[in-house]
Short mmCIF file of C-alpha atoms in Angstrom, two decimals:
data_model
loop_
_atom_site.label_atom_id
_atom_site.label_comp_id
_atom_site.label_asym_id
_atom_site.label_seq_id
_atom_site.Cartn_x
_atom_site.Cartn_y
_atom_site.Cartn_z
CA ASN A 1 -22.81 111.34 36.55
CA ALA A 2 -27.16 111.20 36.89
CA GLY A 3 -27.05 111.55 33.77
CA VAL A 4 -30.98 113.03 32.74
CA THR A 5 -32.97 112.87 35.20
CA GLN A 6 -36.92 113.65 34.88
CA THR A 7 -39.93 113.70 37.90
CA PRO A 8 -41.97 112.45 38.03
CA LYS A 9 -42.14 109.20 36.68
CA PHE A 10 -46.19 108.81 36.86
CA GLN A 11 -48.35 111.39 37.01
CA VAL A 12 -52.45 111.71 36.85
CA LEU A 13 -53.93 114.71 35.83
CA LYS A 14 -57.73 116.44 35.52
CA THR A 15 -58.72 118.44 32.06
CA GLY A 16 -57.92 121.82 32.49
CA GLN A 17 -54.93 121.86 35.08
CA SER A 18 -51.60 122.86 34.96
CA MET A 19 -47.91 121.67 36.28
CA THR A 20 -45.17 121.20 34.76
CA LEU A 21 -42.67 118.55 34.12
CA GLN A 22 -38.83 118.36 35.42
CA CYS A 23 -36.02 117.67 33.47
CA ALA A 24 -31.96 117.68 34.46
CA GLN A 25 -28.60 117.18 33.59
CA ASP A 26 -25.43 116.85 34.75
CA MET A 27 -23.40 115.74 31.12
CA ASN A 28 -23.35 120.25 30.12
CA HIS A 29 -25.20 119.26 26.99
CA GLU A 30 -25.40 121.56 24.31
CA TYR A 31 -28.96 120.64 23.50
CA MET A 32 -32.07 119.77 25.75
CA SER A 33 -35.35 118.57 23.63
CA TRP A 34 -38.52 117.21 24.95
CA TYR A 35 -40.32 114.31 22.97
CA ARG A 36 -43.85 112.49 23.47
CA GLN A 37 -44.77 109.55 22.61
CA ASP A 38 -47.69 107.87 21.69
CA PRO A 39 -48.50 103.84 20.19
CA GLY A 40 -47.40 103.51 16.69
CA MET A 41 -46.21 106.65 16.50
CA GLY A 42 -42.53 106.43 17.56
CA LEU A 43 -41.67 110.14 19.64
CA ARG A 44 -42.43 113.39 18.21
CA LEU A 45 -40.11 116.69 19.25
CA ILE A 46 -42.19 119.22 21.21
CA HIS A 47 -39.69 121.24 22.13
CA TYR A 48 -36.20 121.91 22.00
CA SER A 49 -33.22 124.39 23.47
CA VAL A 50 -29.96 124.91 21.99
CA GLY A 51 -28.65 126.75 24.51
CA ALA A 52 -29.37 128.17 28.25
CA GLY A 53 -31.86 131.12 26.92
CA ILE A 54 -32.82 130.22 23.60
CA THR A 55 -35.96 127.50 22.39
CA ASP A 56 -37.61 126.65 19.60
CA GLN A 57 -40.94 124.72 18.21
CA GLY A 58 -40.44 121.34 17.39
CA GLU A 59 -43.33 119.12 15.37
CA VAL A 60 -46.24 119.16 18.17
CA PRO A 61 -45.90 122.03 20.32
CA ASN A 62 -49.21 122.99 21.77
CA GLY A 63 -50.22 122.91 24.91
CA TYR A 64 -46.96 123.41 25.86
CA ASN A 65 -44.34 125.31 26.79
CA VAL A 66 -40.38 125.49 27.71
CA SER A 67 -37.56 128.33 29.32
CA ARG A 68 -34.34 127.17 29.96
CA SER A 69 -32.71 129.72 32.15
CA THR A 70 -29.09 127.21 32.87
CA THR A 71 -27.65 124.78 30.90
CA GLU A 72 -28.87 121.84 33.26
CA ASP A 73 -32.65 122.33 33.30
CA PHE A 74 -35.87 122.29 31.05
CA PRO A 75 -38.70 122.22 32.20
CA LEU A 76 -42.29 121.78 30.06
CA ARG A 77 -44.76 123.04 31.55
CA LEU A 78 -48.23 122.08 30.16
CA LEU A 79 -50.63 124.94 30.53
CA SER A 80 -54.50 123.55 30.32
CA ALA A 81 -54.51 119.65 30.36
CA ALA A 82 -56.86 117.86 27.67
CA PRO A 83 -56.72 113.71 27.27
CA SER A 84 -54.80 114.49 23.58
CA GLN A 85 -51.91 114.67 26.68
CA THR A 86 -52.35 111.71 27.81
CA SER A 87 -48.62 109.92 26.54
CA VAL A 88 -45.03 109.36 27.55
CA TYR A 89 -43.01 112.28 28.25
CA PHE A 90 -39.31 111.97 27.19
CA CYS A 91 -36.78 114.67 28.27
CA ALA A 92 -33.36 114.24 26.21
CA SER A 93 -29.72 115.86 26.13
CA SER A 94 -26.73 116.09 23.50
CA TYR A 95 -23.55 117.81 23.64
CA ARG A 96 -23.12 120.42 19.86
CA PRO A 97 -22.35 118.22 16.91
CA ASP A 98 -19.56 119.87 16.44
CA ARG A 99 -16.51 118.43 14.79
CA GLY A 100 -15.06 115.06 16.83
CA ARG A 101 -17.57 115.36 19.57
CA PRO A 102 -20.24 112.55 19.00
CA ASP A 103 -23.80 114.30 19.63
CA THR A 104 -26.07 110.85 20.36
CA GLN A 105 -28.77 111.64 22.42
CA TYR A 106 -28.83 110.56 25.89
CA PHE A 107 -32.62 109.57 27.10
CA GLY A 108 -33.97 110.41 30.49
CA PRO A 109 -37.14 107.81 31.93
CA GLY A 110 -39.64 109.09 31.36
CA THR A 111 -43.01 110.45 32.64
CA ARG A 112 -45.89 108.81 31.91
CA LEU A 113 -48.99 111.51 32.29
CA THR A 114 -52.75 110.81 32.16
CA VAL A 115 -54.82 113.21 31.84
CA LEU A 116 -58.99 112.51 32.87
CA ALA H 1 -43.84 113.14 4.67
CA GLN H 2 -42.04 112.00 6.65
CA LYS H 3 -38.14 111.99 6.97
CA ILE H 4 -37.46 108.56 8.50
CA THR H 5 -39.76 105.26 7.28
CA GLN H 6 -39.20 102.13 9.41
CA THR H 7 -41.94 100.09 6.88
CA GLN H 8 -42.02 96.49 9.26
CA PRO H 9 -44.69 96.99 12.47
CA GLY H 10 -42.84 93.70 13.27
CA MET H 11 -40.68 91.31 13.18
CA PHE H 12 -39.52 87.83 14.25
CA VAL H 13 -36.35 85.40 14.28
CA GLN H 14 -35.22 82.76 16.48
CA GLU H 15 -32.73 82.72 18.70
CA LYS H 16 -28.74 82.63 17.23
CA GLU H 17 -30.48 83.63 14.23
CA ALA H 18 -28.90 86.92 12.70
CA VAL H 19 -32.57 89.45 11.39
CA THR H 20 -32.25 92.68 9.57
CA LEU H 21 -34.59 96.13 10.50
CA ASP H 22 -35.19 98.72 7.98
CA CYS H 23 -35.32 102.24 8.14
CA THR H 24 -34.94 104.68 4.69
CA TYR H 25 -34.36 108.40 5.01
CA ASP H 26 -35.18 111.87 3.39
CA THR H 27 -32.83 114.40 3.83
CA SER H 28 -31.10 116.98 1.11
CA ASP H 29 -29.11 118.23 3.60
CA PRO H 30 -25.38 116.51 2.76
CA SER H 31 -24.31 117.19 6.91
CA TYR H 32 -26.63 114.28 8.42
CA GLY H 33 -26.33 111.44 11.13
CA LEU H 34 -28.18 108.98 11.81
CA PHE H 35 -28.94 105.78 15.41
CA TRP H 36 -30.82 103.53 15.78
CA TYR H 37 -32.77 102.66 19.84
CA LYS H 38 -34.09 100.15 21.29
CA GLN H 39 -36.85 100.35 24.37
CA PRO H 40 -36.86 97.18 25.78
CA SER H 41 -40.36 96.37 27.84
CA SER H 42 -38.84 98.67 30.79
CA GLY H 43 -39.74 102.14 28.13
CA GLU H 44 -36.21 103.51 29.07
CA MET H 45 -34.50 104.26 25.59
CA ILE H 46 -30.63 103.08 25.13
CA PHE H 47 -28.56 103.84 22.68
CA LEU H 48 -27.16 101.32 20.23
CA ILE H 49 -24.68 102.85 17.07
CA TYR H 50 -24.58 105.91 14.84
CA GLN H 51 -23.69 106.49 11.12
CA GLY H 52 -22.64 109.69 10.03
CA SER H 53 -23.75 110.80 6.26
CA TYR H 54 -19.06 111.34 5.74
CA ASP H 55 -18.64 107.76 7.01
CA GLN H 56 -17.21 105.39 4.45
CA GLN H 57 -17.62 102.54 6.32
CA ASN H 58 -20.15 101.11 8.00
CA ALA H 59 -21.30 101.66 11.37
CA THR H 60 -20.62 97.93 14.00
CA GLU H 61 -21.09 97.66 17.56
CA GLY H 62 -20.87 94.40 18.59
CA ARG H 63 -23.86 92.45 17.21
CA TYR H 64 -24.97 95.84 16.07
CA SER H 65 -23.68 97.30 12.71
CA LEU H 66 -25.40 100.45 10.07
CA ASN H 67 -26.33 98.61 6.20
CA PHE H 68 -25.30 101.95 5.55
CA GLN H 69 -26.50 103.03 1.54
CA LYS H 70 -26.55 106.55 1.61
CA ALA H 71 -27.41 106.35 -2.68
CA ARG H 72 -30.74 104.44 -1.98
CA LYS H 73 -30.87 106.74 1.68
CA SER H 74 -31.33 103.51 3.66
CA ALA H 75 -29.97 103.05 7.05
CA ASN H 76 -30.73 99.48 7.80
CA LEU H 77 -29.40 97.55 11.23
CA VAL H 78 -28.52 94.52 11.71
CA ILE H 79 -28.68 92.45 14.33
CA SER H 80 -26.28 89.11 15.15
CA ALA H 81 -26.63 85.87 16.63
CA SER H 82 -30.04 87.07 17.93
CA GLN H 83 -31.00 86.68 22.25
CA LEU H 84 -33.67 86.79 24.00
CA GLY H 85 -33.23 89.95 25.20
CA ASP H 86 -32.77 91.58 21.59
CA SER H 87 -36.91 91.63 21.66
CA ALA H 88 -37.58 95.21 22.65
CA MET H 89 -39.36 98.43 20.17
CA TYR H 90 -35.98 100.00 17.89
CA PHE H 91 -36.06 103.53 16.64
CA CYS H 92 -34.09 105.15 14.01
CA ALA H 93 -33.46 108.48 14.28
CA MET H 94 -31.94 110.88 11.91
CA ARG H 95 -30.72 114.40 12.75
CA GLU H 96 -30.27 116.75 9.77
CA GLY H 97 -27.42 119.68 10.08
CA VAL H 98 -26.35 122.42 8.08
CA GLY H 99 -29.94 122.30 7.69
CA GLY H 100 -32.12 121.35 10.43
CA SER H 101 -32.21 121.67 14.10
CA TYR H 102 -29.37 118.71 14.31
CA ILE H 103 -32.64 117.60 16.70
CA PRO H 104 -32.70 114.22 15.77
CA THR H 105 -35.75 113.01 14.05
CA PHE H 106 -37.98 109.09 14.57
CA GLY H 107 -38.79 107.08 12.91
CA ARG H 108 -42.29 105.18 14.33
CA GLY H 109 -40.40 102.21 15.47
CA THR H 110 -40.31 98.05 14.90
CA SER H 111 -40.97 95.62 17.28
CA LEU H 112 -38.52 92.70 16.90
CA ILE H 113 -40.02 89.13 19.02
CA VAL H 114 -37.31 86.98 19.28
CA HIS H 115 -38.59 83.11 19.89
CA PRO H 116 -35.74 80.67 22.08
#
């Protein structure tokens, strides 16, 4: 199993450009989520999905869109990049926390994004 | 208000000694899960240990143990016999059940440095 994969690993954008961060998992996890990590702030939830076709906002959703058309993929779209979106982005996935199944989140390797 | 509080921005420990990293949480949900992750300088998020709110015993995984004090709403990570490779950021996270999204919220982290 590849686990959770993210592409690209690094990206530099200019203010106003748009782009999509890709995330895929091969563990048949129901739950997927996007976090951003900034120095001293820990990981903050951007958007999450509890299954194909279902998404919801997290703590810091402004400026980002998501969709979940398949169980495996959960792309994050930056609509019009701003310097405040310079960050490290992590995708994570887990099973739905049913009784008897561990709901540990597995993380991708992260994407380091710089917006100039 | 923060749901997860890690009050120690940085900790130092001598190799082979034990160290406790503090974590307090805030929830009114009777069903929740608590996680600890390690993030070395390479950047990946590594799952260490999990404690469920209904678990009667403290969780242990090798040199890691979770000191779970439910009434105090604390979930401290204890690392026994520290090694140089334990130098990293450590994050505490909580997943709320019935009243929450089931997606974990993270604290701001504690930087641990192990001295030889």
